[in-house]
Every structure is written in C-alpha cells, then in structure tokens.
C-alpha cells in the first residue's frame, strides 16, 4: 500500500541519548514535513523539506535536525534527547510545497525519561 | 500572531447533524483544510476550501468565508465511527500550514 512509513512506532529513551526517527514515502512527493503533536496543542512544525536536497526550520526546530538526501527519505534526529521532547511525532508529505493536501504517517510515540 | 480557534470538545447524537466551527487570523490565506484524526491514529484529509462557499462530499460539507475568517465542517447522519478529533488548518501567505488544536467530537447513541 502506497503511503508513508515511520519507524519506530514507539520508543522509550533515556535523556541524553541520540535518537533517529525514520520516515519513508513512496508517492514521489516533493515536500516532506515533521510535526510533533502534544495534548491540547495543534500540530507544530519542526522541520520541512520542499524538495530533495533542501531543508528548512519550522516553528519548533531546537534540539532536532533533519536531512533529505533523496526524494523518499526524511529522517529526524534528536541529538541529545530531553524530557520535553516526549511527544507523538508525525511525518507527512505533499505533492508540492504550495499545493495539495498532506498525507501523514502513523506516528512515532517517543517518551524521554 | 497567527491563530486558529475551534471548540475543544463537542457532543452529538447518532443520526443527528453537527457543525464544527473554525475561525482564523493568519498572515495571508492560501486555503483551509479539515482533517479527521481518530484517537491514536494519523490525521486524514477531509476537505479543502480556497474560495468562499460550500464544498460537499458525501455526509461531510465544509464552508468558507474569507472575509469573516471563518469556516465550518458540517457532518450529517452522524455515525459512531465519526467520533474523532477534527483539525482545522490554514495555509498562510508563506504556504505554511497553521493548525488549530482540534475539536474532539463525541457521538452518543
């Protein structure tokens, strides 16, 4: 089934550890996004990529980094996890950066202790 | 600042009609989206409005008034499976999506 795959689906992590959340899409979409979702708040954009080879900072980029080496993959890295990064992380993609709706992955639930 | 407002929670009865409102103040406007999100799942696309008026798609309709900064999502013939959160999002002048916190809809038999 075409779509977006995220891994892992759930992870408990000790503070200070490095963690990479993986995201792969097979729809050949140009734009990809990482959001975090916390109770009572709207989805907040962490980083985005309008096309392979480019990335940009969203609303809450501190403590996170991304890369976009090719069209399909958009990993999110937490260099040194902190408890405030406990959240549900969603990867999404859209056909273009200015057009089309977003398609979301199933989410990665991260707990930092 | 940019802001999207929608009610936190609503309750409705199976078989009835419910209207979920969304008001927005954003830097420019390039379209408004509604998404459905069941608990523990990913958001899924419901509708898109860029011009004023009503867009109908089966049991769901979405309305937009750009001059009022207002939209609503209308759900007819409610079913238990419609129990979910409904997210309103606006694409601003930079084509970034600004998201509301979502409206949790509870359907009672």
Short mmCIF file of C-alpha atoms in Angstrom, two decimals:
data_model
loop_
_atom_site.label_atom_id
_atom_site.label_comp_id
_atom_site.label_asym_id
_atom_site.label_seq_id
_atom_site.Cartn_x
_atom_site.Cartn_y
_atom_site.Cartn_z
CA UNK A 1 0.00 0.00 0.00
CA UNK A 2 1.43 3.34 -1.07
CA UNK A 3 1.99 5.90 1.63
CA UNK A 4 4.32 6.96 4.40
CA UNK A 5 6.09 4.60 6.75
CA UNK A 6 7.50 5.71 10.08
CA UNK A 7 9.75 3.78 12.46
CA UNK A 8 9.79 3.08 15.29
CA UNK A 9 6.10 3.28 16.22
CA UNK A 10 7.00 3.66 19.87
CA UNK A 11 10.21 4.19 21.83
CA UNK A 12 11.27 4.90 25.40
CA UNK A 13 14.55 6.74 25.57
CA UNK A 14 16.86 7.89 28.36
CA UNK A 15 17.61 11.60 28.48
CA UNK A 16 20.85 12.50 26.74
CA UNK A 17 20.63 9.68 24.20
CA UNK A 18 20.65 10.22 20.47
CA UNK A 19 17.62 9.04 18.51
CA UNK A 20 16.65 8.99 14.84
CA UNK A 21 13.06 8.65 13.71
CA UNK A 22 12.80 7.26 10.21
CA UNK A 23 10.31 8.31 7.54
CA UNK A 24 9.94 6.90 4.04
CA UNK A 25 7.34 7.73 1.39
CA UNK A 26 6.70 6.00 -1.92
CA UNK A 27 4.39 8.58 -3.51
CA UNK A 28 7.25 10.58 -5.10
CA UNK A 29 6.08 13.66 -3.24
CA UNK A 30 8.39 16.66 -3.36
CA UNK A 31 7.62 18.11 0.07
CA UNK A 32 8.02 16.39 3.42
CA UNK A 33 7.42 17.54 6.99
CA UNK A 34 7.98 16.59 10.60
CA UNK A 35 5.39 17.60 13.19
CA UNK A 36 5.01 16.99 16.88
CA UNK A 37 1.61 16.68 18.50
CA UNK A 38 1.09 17.36 22.19
CA UNK A 39 -2.15 17.23 24.15
CA UNK A 40 -4.14 20.45 23.86
CA UNK A 41 -1.89 21.91 21.19
CA UNK A 42 -2.15 21.91 17.44
CA UNK A 43 0.35 20.13 15.26
CA UNK A 44 3.62 22.06 15.41
CA UNK A 45 6.07 22.00 12.52
CA UNK A 46 9.61 21.00 13.45
CA UNK A 47 11.39 20.91 10.08
CA UNK A 48 10.36 20.66 6.48
CA UNK A 49 11.83 19.95 3.06
CA UNK A 50 10.33 21.41 -0.11
CA UNK A 51 12.40 19.16 -2.36
CA UNK A 52 15.25 16.66 -2.14
CA UNK A 53 18.47 18.35 -1.05
CA UNK A 54 16.80 21.23 0.79
CA UNK A 55 15.51 21.60 4.34
CA UNK A 56 14.04 24.40 6.43
CA UNK A 57 13.20 25.17 10.05
CA UNK A 58 9.65 25.17 11.28
CA UNK A 59 8.07 26.57 14.42
CA UNK A 60 9.93 24.38 16.96
CA UNK A 61 13.27 23.27 15.44
CA UNK A 62 15.55 23.46 18.51
CA UNK A 63 17.06 20.12 19.50
CA UNK A 64 16.14 18.48 16.18
CA UNK A 65 17.88 18.05 12.84
CA UNK A 66 16.82 16.57 9.50
CA UNK A 67 18.33 15.60 6.17
CA UNK A 68 16.83 14.96 2.75
CA UNK A 69 19.36 13.05 0.70
CA UNK A 70 16.72 11.71 -1.71
CA UNK A 71 13.02 12.09 -2.50
CA UNK A 72 11.81 9.17 -0.40
CA UNK A 73 13.55 9.52 2.97
CA UNK A 74 13.35 12.25 5.60
CA UNK A 75 14.84 11.18 8.95
CA UNK A 76 14.50 13.28 12.11
CA UNK A 77 17.33 13.19 14.65
CA UNK A 78 17.30 14.19 18.29
CA UNK A 79 20.99 14.74 19.10
CA UNK A 80 20.59 14.63 22.88
CA UNK A 81 17.03 13.86 23.98
CA UNK A 82 15.36 15.82 26.80
CA UNK A 83 12.07 15.05 28.62
CA UNK A 84 10.31 17.99 26.90
CA UNK A 85 10.74 16.10 23.63
CA UNK A 86 8.29 13.46 24.85
CA UNK A 87 5.58 13.64 22.20
CA UNK A 88 3.96 11.96 19.23
CA UNK A 89 5.87 12.69 16.05
CA UNK A 90 4.20 12.65 12.64
CA UNK A 91 5.95 12.64 9.31
CA UNK A 92 3.91 13.96 6.38
CA UNK A 93 4.31 14.60 2.68
CA UNK A 94 2.57 16.58 -0.04
CA UNK A 95 2.88 16.67 -3.79
CA UNK A 96 4.26 20.19 -3.69
CA UNK A 97 5.20 22.73 -1.04
CA UNK A 98 2.38 25.05 -2.10
CA UNK A 99 -0.21 22.61 -3.40
CA UNK A 100 -2.05 19.52 -2.34
CA UNK A 101 -3.08 18.07 0.94
CA UNK A 102 -0.73 16.45 3.45
CA UNK A 103 -0.54 12.70 3.84
CA UNK A 104 0.57 11.54 7.28
CA UNK A 105 2.48 8.56 8.57
CA UNK A 106 1.09 6.58 11.51
CA UNK A 107 3.20 8.44 14.04
CA UNK A 108 6.06 7.64 16.41
CA UNK A 109 5.34 7.89 20.13
CA UNK A 110 8.52 8.93 21.92
CA UNK A 111 8.97 9.01 25.69
CA UNK A 112 12.12 10.58 27.12
CA UNK A 113 12.84 9.75 30.75
CA UNK B 1 0.43 36.45 15.69
CA UNK B 2 -1.34 33.75 13.78
CA UNK B 3 -4.20 31.93 15.42
CA UNK B 4 -6.74 29.22 14.69
CA UNK B 5 -9.68 28.83 17.08
CA UNK B 6 -12.02 25.86 17.29
CA UNK B 7 -14.04 24.42 20.17
CA UNK B 8 -12.19 21.95 22.35
CA UNK B 9 -14.98 19.38 22.55
CA UNK B 10 -18.48 18.79 21.22
CA UNK B 11 -21.08 16.11 21.84
CA UNK B 12 -23.76 14.98 19.40
CA UNK B 13 -26.23 12.13 18.97
CA UNK B 14 -26.01 9.33 16.44
CA UNK B 15 -28.06 10.17 13.36
CA UNK B 16 -28.01 13.93 14.03
CA UNK B 17 -26.15 16.82 12.39
CA UNK B 18 -23.23 18.69 13.93
CA UNK B 19 -21.38 21.84 12.87
CA UNK B 20 -17.77 22.40 13.95
CA UNK B 21 -16.61 25.99 13.63
CA UNK B 22 -13.15 27.33 12.93
CA UNK B 23 -12.07 30.97 12.99
CA UNK B 24 -8.65 32.11 11.91
CA UNK B 25 -6.34 35.11 11.93
CA UNK B 26 -3.36 34.46 9.69
CA UNK B 27 -0.80 36.31 7.62
CA UNK B 28 -2.46 35.82 4.27
CA UNK B 29 -4.62 32.95 3.09
CA UNK B 30 -3.94 30.19 0.60
CA UNK B 31 -6.56 27.65 1.53
CA UNK B 32 -8.18 25.94 4.51
CA UNK B 33 -8.07 22.23 5.29
CA UNK B 34 -10.10 19.94 7.53
CA UNK B 35 -8.61 16.69 8.78
CA UNK B 36 -10.09 13.85 10.84
CA UNK B 37 -7.98 12.15 13.48
CA UNK B 38 -9.14 9.07 15.38
CA UNK B 39 -7.53 8.52 18.78
CA UNK B 40 -4.06 7.05 18.41
CA UNK B 41 -4.06 7.39 14.63
CA UNK B 42 -2.75 9.75 11.99
CA UNK B 43 -4.76 12.71 10.67
CA UNK B 44 -6.54 12.00 7.39
CA UNK B 45 -7.64 14.60 4.84
CA UNK B 46 -11.34 15.50 4.69
CA UNK B 47 -11.75 18.70 2.71
CA UNK B 48 -10.11 21.77 1.20
CA UNK B 49 -11.60 25.24 0.63
CA UNK B 50 -9.86 28.10 -1.11
CA UNK B 51 -12.89 30.02 -2.45
CA UNK B 52 -15.91 31.20 -0.49
CA UNK B 53 -18.81 28.82 -0.35
CA UNK B 54 -19.78 25.28 0.43
CA UNK B 55 -17.94 22.13 -0.64
CA UNK B 56 -19.97 18.95 -0.26
CA UNK B 57 -18.51 15.47 -0.08
CA UNK B 58 -21.00 12.81 0.92
CA UNK B 59 -22.06 13.22 4.56
CA UNK B 60 -19.42 15.91 5.10
CA UNK B 61 -19.53 19.54 3.92
CA UNK B 62 -17.16 22.40 4.52
CA UNK B 63 -17.92 26.10 4.26
CA UNK B 64 -15.57 29.07 3.94
CA UNK B 65 -15.98 32.83 4.33
CA UNK B 66 -12.64 34.52 3.71
CA UNK B 67 -13.95 37.98 4.61
CA UNK B 68 -15.00 36.71 8.05
CA UNK B 69 -12.01 34.43 8.60
CA UNK B 70 -14.45 31.62 9.25
CA UNK B 71 -15.07 28.05 8.24
CA UNK B 72 -17.24 25.23 9.44
CA UNK B 73 -17.35 21.49 8.93
CA UNK B 74 -20.85 20.00 8.77
CA UNK B 75 -21.34 16.31 9.49
CA UNK B 76 -24.73 14.79 8.65
CA UNK B 77 -26.30 11.48 9.64
CA UNK B 78 -23.74 11.01 12.37
CA UNK B 79 -22.36 7.54 12.93
CA UNK B 80 -20.45 6.20 15.93
CA UNK B 81 -17.33 5.95 13.76
CA UNK B 82 -17.40 9.76 13.39
CA UNK B 83 -16.18 10.03 16.99
CA UNK B 84 -12.76 11.61 16.43
CA UNK B 85 -10.90 14.90 16.59
CA UNK B 86 -11.38 17.33 13.72
CA UNK B 87 -8.45 19.57 12.87
CA UNK B 88 -8.71 22.89 11.04
CA UNK B 89 -5.59 24.21 9.28
CA UNK B 90 -4.93 27.33 7.21
CA UNK B 91 -2.18 27.76 4.62
CA UNK B 92 -0.72 31.24 5.12
CA UNK B 93 0.99 33.66 2.73
CA UNK B 94 4.25 31.65 3.03
CA UNK B 95 2.33 28.44 2.27
CA UNK B 96 2.97 27.18 5.79
CA UNK B 97 0.11 25.30 7.46
CA UNK B 98 -1.15 26.79 10.73
CA UNK B 99 -3.07 24.20 12.76
CA UNK B 100 -5.86 24.54 15.29
CA UNK B 101 -5.73 22.40 18.44
CA UNK B 102 -8.61 20.28 17.17
CA UNK B 103 -12.20 19.62 18.22
CA UNK B 104 -12.92 16.32 19.92
CA UNK B 105 -16.33 15.09 18.75
CA UNK B 106 -18.13 12.59 20.97
CA UNK B 107 -21.05 10.72 19.43
CA UNK B 108 -23.63 9.24 21.80
CA UNK B 109 -26.11 6.53 20.81
#
